[in-house]
GROMACS .gro file of C-alpha atoms in nm:
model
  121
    1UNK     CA    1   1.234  -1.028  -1.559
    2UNK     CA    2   1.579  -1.055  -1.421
    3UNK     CA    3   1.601  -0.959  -1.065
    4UNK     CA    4   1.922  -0.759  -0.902
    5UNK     CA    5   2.174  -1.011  -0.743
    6UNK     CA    6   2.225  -0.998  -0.370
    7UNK     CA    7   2.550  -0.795  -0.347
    8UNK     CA    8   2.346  -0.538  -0.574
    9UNK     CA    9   2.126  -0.488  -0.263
   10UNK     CA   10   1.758  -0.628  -0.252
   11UNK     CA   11   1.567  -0.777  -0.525
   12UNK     CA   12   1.342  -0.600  -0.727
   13UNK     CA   13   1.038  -0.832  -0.586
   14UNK     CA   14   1.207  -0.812  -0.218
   15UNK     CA   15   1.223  -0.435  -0.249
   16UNK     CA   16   0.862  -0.425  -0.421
   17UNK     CA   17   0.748  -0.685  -0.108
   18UNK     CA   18   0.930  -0.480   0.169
   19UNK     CA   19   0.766  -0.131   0.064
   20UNK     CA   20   0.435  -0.291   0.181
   21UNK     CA   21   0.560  -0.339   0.569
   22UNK     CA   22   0.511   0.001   0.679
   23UNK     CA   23   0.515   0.340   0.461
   24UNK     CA   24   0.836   0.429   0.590
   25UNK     CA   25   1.023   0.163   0.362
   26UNK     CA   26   0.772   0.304   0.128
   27UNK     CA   27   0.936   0.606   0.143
   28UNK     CA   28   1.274   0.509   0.170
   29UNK     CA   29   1.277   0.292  -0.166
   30UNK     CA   30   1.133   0.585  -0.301
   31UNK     CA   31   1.413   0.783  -0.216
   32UNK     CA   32   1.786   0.559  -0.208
   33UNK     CA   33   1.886   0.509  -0.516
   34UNK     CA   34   1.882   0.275  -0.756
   35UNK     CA   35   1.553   0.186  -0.587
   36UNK     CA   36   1.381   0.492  -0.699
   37UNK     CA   37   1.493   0.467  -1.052
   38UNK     CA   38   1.313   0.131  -1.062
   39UNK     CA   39   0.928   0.215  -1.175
   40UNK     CA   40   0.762  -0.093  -1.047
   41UNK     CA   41   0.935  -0.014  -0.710
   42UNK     CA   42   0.839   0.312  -0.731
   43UNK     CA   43   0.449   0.188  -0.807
   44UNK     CA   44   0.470  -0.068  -0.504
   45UNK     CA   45   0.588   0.201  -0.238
   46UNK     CA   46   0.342   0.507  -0.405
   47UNK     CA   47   0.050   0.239  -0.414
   48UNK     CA   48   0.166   0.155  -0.012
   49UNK     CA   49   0.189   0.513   0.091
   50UNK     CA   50  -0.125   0.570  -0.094
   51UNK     CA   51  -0.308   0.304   0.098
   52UNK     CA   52  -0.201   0.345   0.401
   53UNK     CA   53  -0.406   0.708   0.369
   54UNK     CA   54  -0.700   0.542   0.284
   55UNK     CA   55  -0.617   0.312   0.570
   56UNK     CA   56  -0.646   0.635   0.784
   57UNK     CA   57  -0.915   0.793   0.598
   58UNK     CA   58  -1.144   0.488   0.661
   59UNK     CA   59  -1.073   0.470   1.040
   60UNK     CA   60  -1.114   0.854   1.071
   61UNK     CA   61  -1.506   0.838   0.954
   62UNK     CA   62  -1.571   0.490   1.121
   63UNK     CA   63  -1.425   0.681   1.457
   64UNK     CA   64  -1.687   0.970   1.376
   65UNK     CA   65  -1.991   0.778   1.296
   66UNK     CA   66  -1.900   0.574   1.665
   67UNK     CA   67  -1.936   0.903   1.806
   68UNK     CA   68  -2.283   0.976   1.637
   69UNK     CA   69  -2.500   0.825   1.918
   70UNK     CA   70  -2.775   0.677   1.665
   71UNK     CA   71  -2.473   0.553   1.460
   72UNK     CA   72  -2.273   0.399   1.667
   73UNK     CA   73  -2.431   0.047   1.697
   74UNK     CA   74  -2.325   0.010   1.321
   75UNK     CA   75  -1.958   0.037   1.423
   76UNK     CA   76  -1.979  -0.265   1.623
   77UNK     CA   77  -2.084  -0.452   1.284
   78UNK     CA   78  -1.905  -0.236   1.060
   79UNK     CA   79  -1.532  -0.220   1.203
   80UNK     CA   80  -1.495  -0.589   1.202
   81UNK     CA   81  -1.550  -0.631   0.867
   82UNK     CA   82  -1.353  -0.329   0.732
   83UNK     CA   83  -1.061  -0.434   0.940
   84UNK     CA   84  -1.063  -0.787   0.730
   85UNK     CA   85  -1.102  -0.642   0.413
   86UNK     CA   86  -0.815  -0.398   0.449
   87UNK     CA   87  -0.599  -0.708   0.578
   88UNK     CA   88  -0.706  -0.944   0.279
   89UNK     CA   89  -0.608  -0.683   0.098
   90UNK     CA   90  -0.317  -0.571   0.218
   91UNK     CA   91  -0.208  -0.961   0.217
   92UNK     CA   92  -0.285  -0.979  -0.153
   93UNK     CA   93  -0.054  -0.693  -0.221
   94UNK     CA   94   0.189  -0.822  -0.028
   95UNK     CA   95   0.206  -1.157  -0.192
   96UNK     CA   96   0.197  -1.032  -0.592
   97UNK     CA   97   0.467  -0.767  -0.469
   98UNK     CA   98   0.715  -1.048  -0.346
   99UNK     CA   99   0.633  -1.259  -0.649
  100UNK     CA  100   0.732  -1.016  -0.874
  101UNK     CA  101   0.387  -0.868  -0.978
  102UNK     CA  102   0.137  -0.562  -1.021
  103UNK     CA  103  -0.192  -0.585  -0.824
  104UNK     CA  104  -0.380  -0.237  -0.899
  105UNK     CA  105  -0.574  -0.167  -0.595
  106UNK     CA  106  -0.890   0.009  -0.777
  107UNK     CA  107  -0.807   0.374  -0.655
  108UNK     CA  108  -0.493   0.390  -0.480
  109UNK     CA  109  -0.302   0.190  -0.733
  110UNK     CA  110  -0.455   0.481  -1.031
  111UNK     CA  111  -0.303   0.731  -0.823
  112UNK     CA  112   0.022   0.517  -0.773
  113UNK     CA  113   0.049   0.411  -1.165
  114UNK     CA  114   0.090   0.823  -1.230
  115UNK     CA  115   0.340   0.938  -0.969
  116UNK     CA  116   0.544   0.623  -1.080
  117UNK     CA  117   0.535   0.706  -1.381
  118UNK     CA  118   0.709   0.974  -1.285
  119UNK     CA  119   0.444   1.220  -1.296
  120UNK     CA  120   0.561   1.307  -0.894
  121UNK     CA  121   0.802   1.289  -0.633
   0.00000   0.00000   0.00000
């Protein structure tokens, strides 16, 4: 797949890599031009918007069950091991993005395959 030159702007992997930092690249890619025309661009920043909900999602219950006094001992165990997960996986994205490739995350990336598609936005 031939990527964009530099004086074109960023690379279609680069752009596809970047969208992962934060989701306010996410969101800009989705919205400058000719990023936004580009659908696996568009799948990389809707699958890191999308994951950085369930991101928050995930820490939103693990905060409640802490505050459930039976419950809470299983946060100590429980946070530790959701916090690596997310990381490994948010590394693993990270990586296929800025080699040029699709990893599906399970969920999110479902929900990211239809509104790049152009289903939304």
């Amino acid at each position: 797949m031939p990527e964009e030159s530099a004086q074109n702007g960023l690379s279609e992997a680069a752009a596809s890599g970047l969208a992962y930092l934060t989701f306010i690249p996410a969101i800009v890619f989705l919205v400058v031009a000719p990023y936004n025309q580009n659908s696996n661009i568009r799948f990389h920043a809707w699958q890191s918007i999308f994951f950085s909900i369930a991101w928050a999602a995930v820490w939103i219950v693990l905060m409640v069950i802490g505050v459930i006094p039976v419950l809470n001992f299983i946060l100590i165990v429980l946070t530790p091991i959701v916090a690596i997960a997310f990381l490994i996986l948010w590394v693993l994205v990270l990586v296929q993005a800025f080699q040029g490739r699709r990893f599906k995350i399970p969920v999110v990336g479902d929900f990211a395959l239809k509104q790049a598609s152009g289903a939304g936005f």
